Coordinates of C-alpha atoms and ligand atoms in Angstrom, one line a residue:
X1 CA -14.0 81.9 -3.9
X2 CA -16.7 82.6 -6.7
X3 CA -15.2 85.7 -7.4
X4 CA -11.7 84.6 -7.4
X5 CA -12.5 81.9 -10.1
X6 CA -14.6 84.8 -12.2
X7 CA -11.2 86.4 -12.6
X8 CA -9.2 83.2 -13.0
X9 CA -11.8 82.7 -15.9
X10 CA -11.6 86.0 -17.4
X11 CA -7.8 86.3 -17.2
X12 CA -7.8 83.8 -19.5
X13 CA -9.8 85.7 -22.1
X14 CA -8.0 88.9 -21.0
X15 CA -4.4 87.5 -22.0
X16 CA -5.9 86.4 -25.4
X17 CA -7.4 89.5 -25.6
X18 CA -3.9 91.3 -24.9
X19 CA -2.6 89.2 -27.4
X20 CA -5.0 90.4 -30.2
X21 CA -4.3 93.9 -28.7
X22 CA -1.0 94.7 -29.0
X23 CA -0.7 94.1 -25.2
X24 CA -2.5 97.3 -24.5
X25 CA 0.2 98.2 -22.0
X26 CA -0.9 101.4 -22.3
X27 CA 2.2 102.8 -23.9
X28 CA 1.3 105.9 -26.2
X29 CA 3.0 103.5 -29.3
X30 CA 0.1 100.8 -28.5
X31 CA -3.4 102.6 -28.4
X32 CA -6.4 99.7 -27.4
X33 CA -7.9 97.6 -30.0
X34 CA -6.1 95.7 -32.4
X35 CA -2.7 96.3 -31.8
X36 CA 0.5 95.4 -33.6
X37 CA 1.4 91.7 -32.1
X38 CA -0.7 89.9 -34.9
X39 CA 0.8 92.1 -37.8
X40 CA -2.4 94.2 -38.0
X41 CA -2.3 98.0 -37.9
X42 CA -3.3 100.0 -34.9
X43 CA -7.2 100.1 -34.5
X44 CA -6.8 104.5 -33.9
X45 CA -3.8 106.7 -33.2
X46 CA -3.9 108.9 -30.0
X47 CA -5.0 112.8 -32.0
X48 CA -2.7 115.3 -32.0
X49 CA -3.4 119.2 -32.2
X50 CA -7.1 118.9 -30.9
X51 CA -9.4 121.6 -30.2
X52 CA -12.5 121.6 -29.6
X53 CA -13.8 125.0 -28.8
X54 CA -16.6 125.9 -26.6
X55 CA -16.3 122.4 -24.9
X56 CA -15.8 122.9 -21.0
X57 CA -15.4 119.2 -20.6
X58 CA -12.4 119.3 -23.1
X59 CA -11.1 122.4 -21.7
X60 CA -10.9 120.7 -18.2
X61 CA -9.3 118.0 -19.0
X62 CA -7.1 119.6 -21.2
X63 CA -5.9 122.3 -18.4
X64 CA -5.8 119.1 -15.8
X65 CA -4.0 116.8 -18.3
X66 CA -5.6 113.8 -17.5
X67 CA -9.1 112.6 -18.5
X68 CA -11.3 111.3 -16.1
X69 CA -13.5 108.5 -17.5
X70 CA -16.3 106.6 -15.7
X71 CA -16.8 103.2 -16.4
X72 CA -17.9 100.1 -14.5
X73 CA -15.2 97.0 -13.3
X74 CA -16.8 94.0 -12.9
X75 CA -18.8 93.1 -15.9
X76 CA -16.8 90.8 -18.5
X77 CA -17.1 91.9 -21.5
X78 CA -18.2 95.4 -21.0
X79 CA -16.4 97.0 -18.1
X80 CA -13.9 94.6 -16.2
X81 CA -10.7 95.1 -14.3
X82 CA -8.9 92.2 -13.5
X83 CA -8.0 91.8 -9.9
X84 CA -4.6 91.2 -9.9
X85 CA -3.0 93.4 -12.9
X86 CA -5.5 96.1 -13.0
X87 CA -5.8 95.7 -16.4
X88 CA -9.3 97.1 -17.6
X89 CA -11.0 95.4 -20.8
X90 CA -14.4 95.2 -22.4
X91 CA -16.3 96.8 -25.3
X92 CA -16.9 99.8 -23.0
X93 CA -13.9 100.2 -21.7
X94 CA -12.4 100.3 -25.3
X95 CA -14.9 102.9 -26.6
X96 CA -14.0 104.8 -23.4
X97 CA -10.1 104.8 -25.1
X98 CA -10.6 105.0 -27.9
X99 CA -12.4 108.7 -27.6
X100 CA -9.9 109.8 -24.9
X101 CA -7.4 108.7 -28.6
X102 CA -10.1 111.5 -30.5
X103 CA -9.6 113.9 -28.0
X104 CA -5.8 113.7 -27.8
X105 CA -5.0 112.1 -24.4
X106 CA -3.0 108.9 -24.6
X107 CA -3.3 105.8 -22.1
X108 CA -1.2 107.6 -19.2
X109 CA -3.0 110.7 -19.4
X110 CA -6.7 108.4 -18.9
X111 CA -7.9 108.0 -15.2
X112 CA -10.5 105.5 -14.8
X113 CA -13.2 105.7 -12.2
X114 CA -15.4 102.7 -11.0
X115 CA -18.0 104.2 -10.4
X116 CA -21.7 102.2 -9.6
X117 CA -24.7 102.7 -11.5
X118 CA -26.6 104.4 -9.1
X119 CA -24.3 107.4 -8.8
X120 CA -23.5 107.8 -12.7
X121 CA -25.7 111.2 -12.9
X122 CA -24.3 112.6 -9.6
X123 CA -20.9 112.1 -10.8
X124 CA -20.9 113.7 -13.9
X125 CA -23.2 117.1 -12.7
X126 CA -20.1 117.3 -10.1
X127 CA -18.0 117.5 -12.5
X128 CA -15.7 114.4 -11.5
X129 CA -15.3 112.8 -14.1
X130 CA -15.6 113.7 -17.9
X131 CA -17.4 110.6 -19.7
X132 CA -18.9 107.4 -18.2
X133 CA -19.2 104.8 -20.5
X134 CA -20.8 101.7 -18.9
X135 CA -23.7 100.5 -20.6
X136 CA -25.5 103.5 -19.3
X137 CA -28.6 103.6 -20.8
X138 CA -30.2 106.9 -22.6
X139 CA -33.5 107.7 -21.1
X140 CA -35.7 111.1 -20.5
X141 CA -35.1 111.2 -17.1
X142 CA -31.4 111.2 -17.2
X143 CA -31.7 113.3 -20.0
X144 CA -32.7 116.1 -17.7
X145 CA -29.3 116.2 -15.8
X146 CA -26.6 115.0 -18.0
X147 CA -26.5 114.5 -21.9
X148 CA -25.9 111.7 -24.1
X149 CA -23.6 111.3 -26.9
X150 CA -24.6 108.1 -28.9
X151 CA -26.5 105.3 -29.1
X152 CA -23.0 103.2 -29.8
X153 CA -24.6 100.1 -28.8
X154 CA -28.2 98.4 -28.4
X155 CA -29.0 95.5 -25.8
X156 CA -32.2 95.0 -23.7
X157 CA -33.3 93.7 -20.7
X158 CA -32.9 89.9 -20.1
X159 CA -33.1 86.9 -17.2
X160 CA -30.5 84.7 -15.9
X161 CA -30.9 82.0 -13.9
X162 CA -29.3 78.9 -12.5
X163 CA -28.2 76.9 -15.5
X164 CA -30.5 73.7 -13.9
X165 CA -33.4 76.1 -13.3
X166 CA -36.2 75.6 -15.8
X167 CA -39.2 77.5 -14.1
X168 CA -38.2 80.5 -15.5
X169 CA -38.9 81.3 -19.0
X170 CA -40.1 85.6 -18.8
X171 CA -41.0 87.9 -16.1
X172 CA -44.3 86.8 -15.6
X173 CA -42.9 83.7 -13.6
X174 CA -41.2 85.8 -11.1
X175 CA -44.6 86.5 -8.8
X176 CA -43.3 83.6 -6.6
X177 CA -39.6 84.5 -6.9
X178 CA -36.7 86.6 -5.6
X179 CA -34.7 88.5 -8.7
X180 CA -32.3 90.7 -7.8
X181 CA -31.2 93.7 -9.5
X182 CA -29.0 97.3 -9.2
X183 CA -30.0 100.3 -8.0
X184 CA -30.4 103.0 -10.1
X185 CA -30.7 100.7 -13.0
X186 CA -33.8 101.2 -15.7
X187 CA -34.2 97.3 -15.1
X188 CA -34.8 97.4 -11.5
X189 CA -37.2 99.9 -11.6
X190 CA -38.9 97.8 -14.7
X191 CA -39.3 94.6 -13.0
X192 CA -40.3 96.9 -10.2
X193 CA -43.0 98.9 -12.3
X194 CA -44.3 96.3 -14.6
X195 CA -44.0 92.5 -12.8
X196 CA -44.8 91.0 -9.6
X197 CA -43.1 88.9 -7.3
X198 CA -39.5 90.2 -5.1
X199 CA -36.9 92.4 -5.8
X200 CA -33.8 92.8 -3.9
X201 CA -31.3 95.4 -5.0
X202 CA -27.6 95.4 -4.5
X203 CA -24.5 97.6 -5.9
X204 CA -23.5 96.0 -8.8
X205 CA -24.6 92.9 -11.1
X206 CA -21.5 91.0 -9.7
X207 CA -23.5 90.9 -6.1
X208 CA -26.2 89.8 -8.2
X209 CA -24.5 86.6 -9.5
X210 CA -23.1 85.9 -6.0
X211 CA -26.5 85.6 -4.3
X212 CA -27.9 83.7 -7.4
X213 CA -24.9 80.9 -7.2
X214 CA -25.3 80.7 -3.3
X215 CA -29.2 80.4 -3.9
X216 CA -30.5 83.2 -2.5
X217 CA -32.2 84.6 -5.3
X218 CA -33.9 82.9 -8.0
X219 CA -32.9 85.4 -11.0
X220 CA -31.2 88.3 -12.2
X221 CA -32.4 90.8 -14.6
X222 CA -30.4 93.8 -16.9
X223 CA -29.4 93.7 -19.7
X224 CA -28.7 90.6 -21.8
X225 CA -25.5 92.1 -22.9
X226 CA -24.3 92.2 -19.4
X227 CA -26.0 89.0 -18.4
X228 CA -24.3 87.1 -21.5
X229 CA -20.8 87.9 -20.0
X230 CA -22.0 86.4 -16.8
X231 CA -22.7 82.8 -18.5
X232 CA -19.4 83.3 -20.7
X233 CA -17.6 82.6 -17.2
X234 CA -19.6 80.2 -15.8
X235 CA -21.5 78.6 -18.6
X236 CA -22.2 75.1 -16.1
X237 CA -23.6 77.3 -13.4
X238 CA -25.4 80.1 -15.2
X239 CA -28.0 80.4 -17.9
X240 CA -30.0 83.2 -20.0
X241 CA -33.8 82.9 -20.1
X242 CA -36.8 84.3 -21.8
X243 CA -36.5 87.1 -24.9
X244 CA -35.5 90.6 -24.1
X245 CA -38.1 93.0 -23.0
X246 CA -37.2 95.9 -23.5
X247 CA -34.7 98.1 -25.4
X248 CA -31.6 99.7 -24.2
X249 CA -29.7 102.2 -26.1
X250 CA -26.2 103.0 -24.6
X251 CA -24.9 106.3 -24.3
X252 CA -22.1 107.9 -23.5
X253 CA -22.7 110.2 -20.5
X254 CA -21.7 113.6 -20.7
X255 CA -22.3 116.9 -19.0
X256 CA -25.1 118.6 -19.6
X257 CA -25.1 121.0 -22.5
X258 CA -21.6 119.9 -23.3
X259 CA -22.8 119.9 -27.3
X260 CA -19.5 120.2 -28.8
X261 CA -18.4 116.9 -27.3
X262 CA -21.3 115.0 -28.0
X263 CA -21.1 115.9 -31.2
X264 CA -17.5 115.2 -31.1
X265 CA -18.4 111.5 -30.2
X266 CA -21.0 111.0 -32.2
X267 CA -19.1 112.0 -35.4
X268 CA -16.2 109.4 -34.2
X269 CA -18.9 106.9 -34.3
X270 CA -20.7 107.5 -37.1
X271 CA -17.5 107.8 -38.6
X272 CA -15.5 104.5 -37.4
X273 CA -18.1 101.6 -38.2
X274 CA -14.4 99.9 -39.3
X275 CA -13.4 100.2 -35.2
X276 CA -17.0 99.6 -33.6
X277 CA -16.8 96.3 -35.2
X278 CA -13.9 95.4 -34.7
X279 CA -14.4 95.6 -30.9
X280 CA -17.9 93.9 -30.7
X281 CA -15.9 90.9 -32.6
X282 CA -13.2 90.9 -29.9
X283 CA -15.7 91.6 -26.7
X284 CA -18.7 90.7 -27.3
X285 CA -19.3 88.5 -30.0
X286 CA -17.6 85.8 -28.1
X287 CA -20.1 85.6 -25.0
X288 CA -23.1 85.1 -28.2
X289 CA -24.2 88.8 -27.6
X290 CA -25.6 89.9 -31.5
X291 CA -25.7 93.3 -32.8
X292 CA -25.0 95.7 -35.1
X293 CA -23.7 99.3 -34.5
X294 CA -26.6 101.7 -34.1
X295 CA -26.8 105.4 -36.0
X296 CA -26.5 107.7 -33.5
X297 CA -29.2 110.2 -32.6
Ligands
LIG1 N1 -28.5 99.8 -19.1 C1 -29.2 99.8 -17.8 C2 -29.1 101.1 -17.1 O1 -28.4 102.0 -17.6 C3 -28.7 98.7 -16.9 C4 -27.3 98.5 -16.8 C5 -26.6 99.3 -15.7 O2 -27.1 99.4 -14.6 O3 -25.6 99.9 -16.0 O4 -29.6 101.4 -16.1

């Protein structure tokens, strides 16, 4: 029921979105972003004659294709797939395009994976996908298995809460609470690490949200970013709470020692400030998330 009016809601924003995106149908003509249907000029053209040598990742996909991206389905916003069109949108998902565009594969040649936080390094050391982009977060410890190309995006870690909840104001009042989060995450094991009181973990944020309206946890915590798309759908039912506490970079994961793509990426970055911007204005400036683009590292 929830979930069905969490689409309803979002397919709303998605159509506008389609609108201001030349329909993103996915056609080769109408690359993501800013398409032609308001007059405007194509936010990046699908690459022709890559190469990018001494990049197994490329050379994969390349032999297979198809590009395999990772990315996450059911955070508005971000990483969302609507549940009757299949039609993926968000700020991640967007990125996710537009550097399949870079490397020369058009919307029919991209495969997207859903694929949960917790399994986001195993996939990538298995080589099943190429990229995740999901607001994956750049720490040591992933650094070990996979790389990072990036940061494209900062955010940090945030409460939500039932809009008519006012007992909550930072994660020092959760000793006597239940706040549930996803494992794997870097804000599970935070709250974990560093705060008292229970934590109950689950697959994905969307669970999250379902046991907070049904009452049977008291809060939520990841990253605002995320979070903010939550109350975008549900502003009566849902509130944020508290300042950030902590910072989290997003990177796009990568296979480890796969330097030539990652500096791929990060030169497409630091390169299209004109793109990054416009698709924080169309996903995530509208849910009251603020930020500016990052350097990368
Ligand atoms: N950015 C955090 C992380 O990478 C939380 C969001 C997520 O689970 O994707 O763990």
């Amino acid at each position: 029921m929830r979930m069905t009016r969490v689409a309803g809601t979002f397919a709303g924003i998605a159509i506008a979105a389609l609108a201001l995106a030349g329909c993103n149908s996915g056609s080769p003509t109408s690359p993501g972003g800013d398409g032609d249907a308001d007059g405007g000029d194509a936010l990046w053209e699908v690459a022709t004659d890559v190469s990018l040598e001494g990049s197994p990742t490329f050379d994969r996909a390349s032999e297979a294709d198809e590009i395999v991206i990772g990315v996450k389905s059911d955070q508005p916003g971000l990483g969302y797939e609507d549940a009757v069109s299949g039609e993926r949108s968000g700020f991640d998902i967007e990125i996710a395009r537009w550097i399949a565009a870079s490397l020369g594969f058009d919307e029919e040649q991209i495969t997207f994976e859903t694929i949960p936080s917790a399994n986001r390094e195993q996939e990538l050391v298995n080589g099943n996908i190429d990229y995740y982009v999901g607001t994956y977060s750049m720490t040591d410890a992933r650094d070990e298995v996979i790389d990072f190309a990036g940061p494209y995006f900062i955010t940090g870690q945030g409460l939500l809460v039932a809009a008519d909840d006012d007992s909550i104001s930072g994660p020092e009042d959760l000793a006597d609470k239940v706040t549930c989060s996803v494992t794997g995450s870097t804000p599970l094991q935070r709250i974990r690490d560093e705060y008292n009181g229970e934590v109950t973990e689950r697959q994905t944020y969307s669970e999250c949200v379902e046991q907070l309206l049904s009452g049977q946890v008291d809060a939520i915590t990841t990253d605002e970013a995320i979070l903010a798309g939550y109350v975008a759908e549900d502003p009566d039912n849902l509130k944020l709470t508290g300042s950030p506490f902590s910072e989290e970079r997003y990177g796009v994961g990568i296979a480890d020692g796969d330097t030539v793509l990652k500096d791929h990426i990060n030169t497409l970055f630091t390169d299209g400030g004109d793109v990054w911007t416009a698709l924080f204005e169309e996903y995530l400036e509208p849910s009251g998330v603020e930020a500016t683009q990052p350097e990368v590292d």
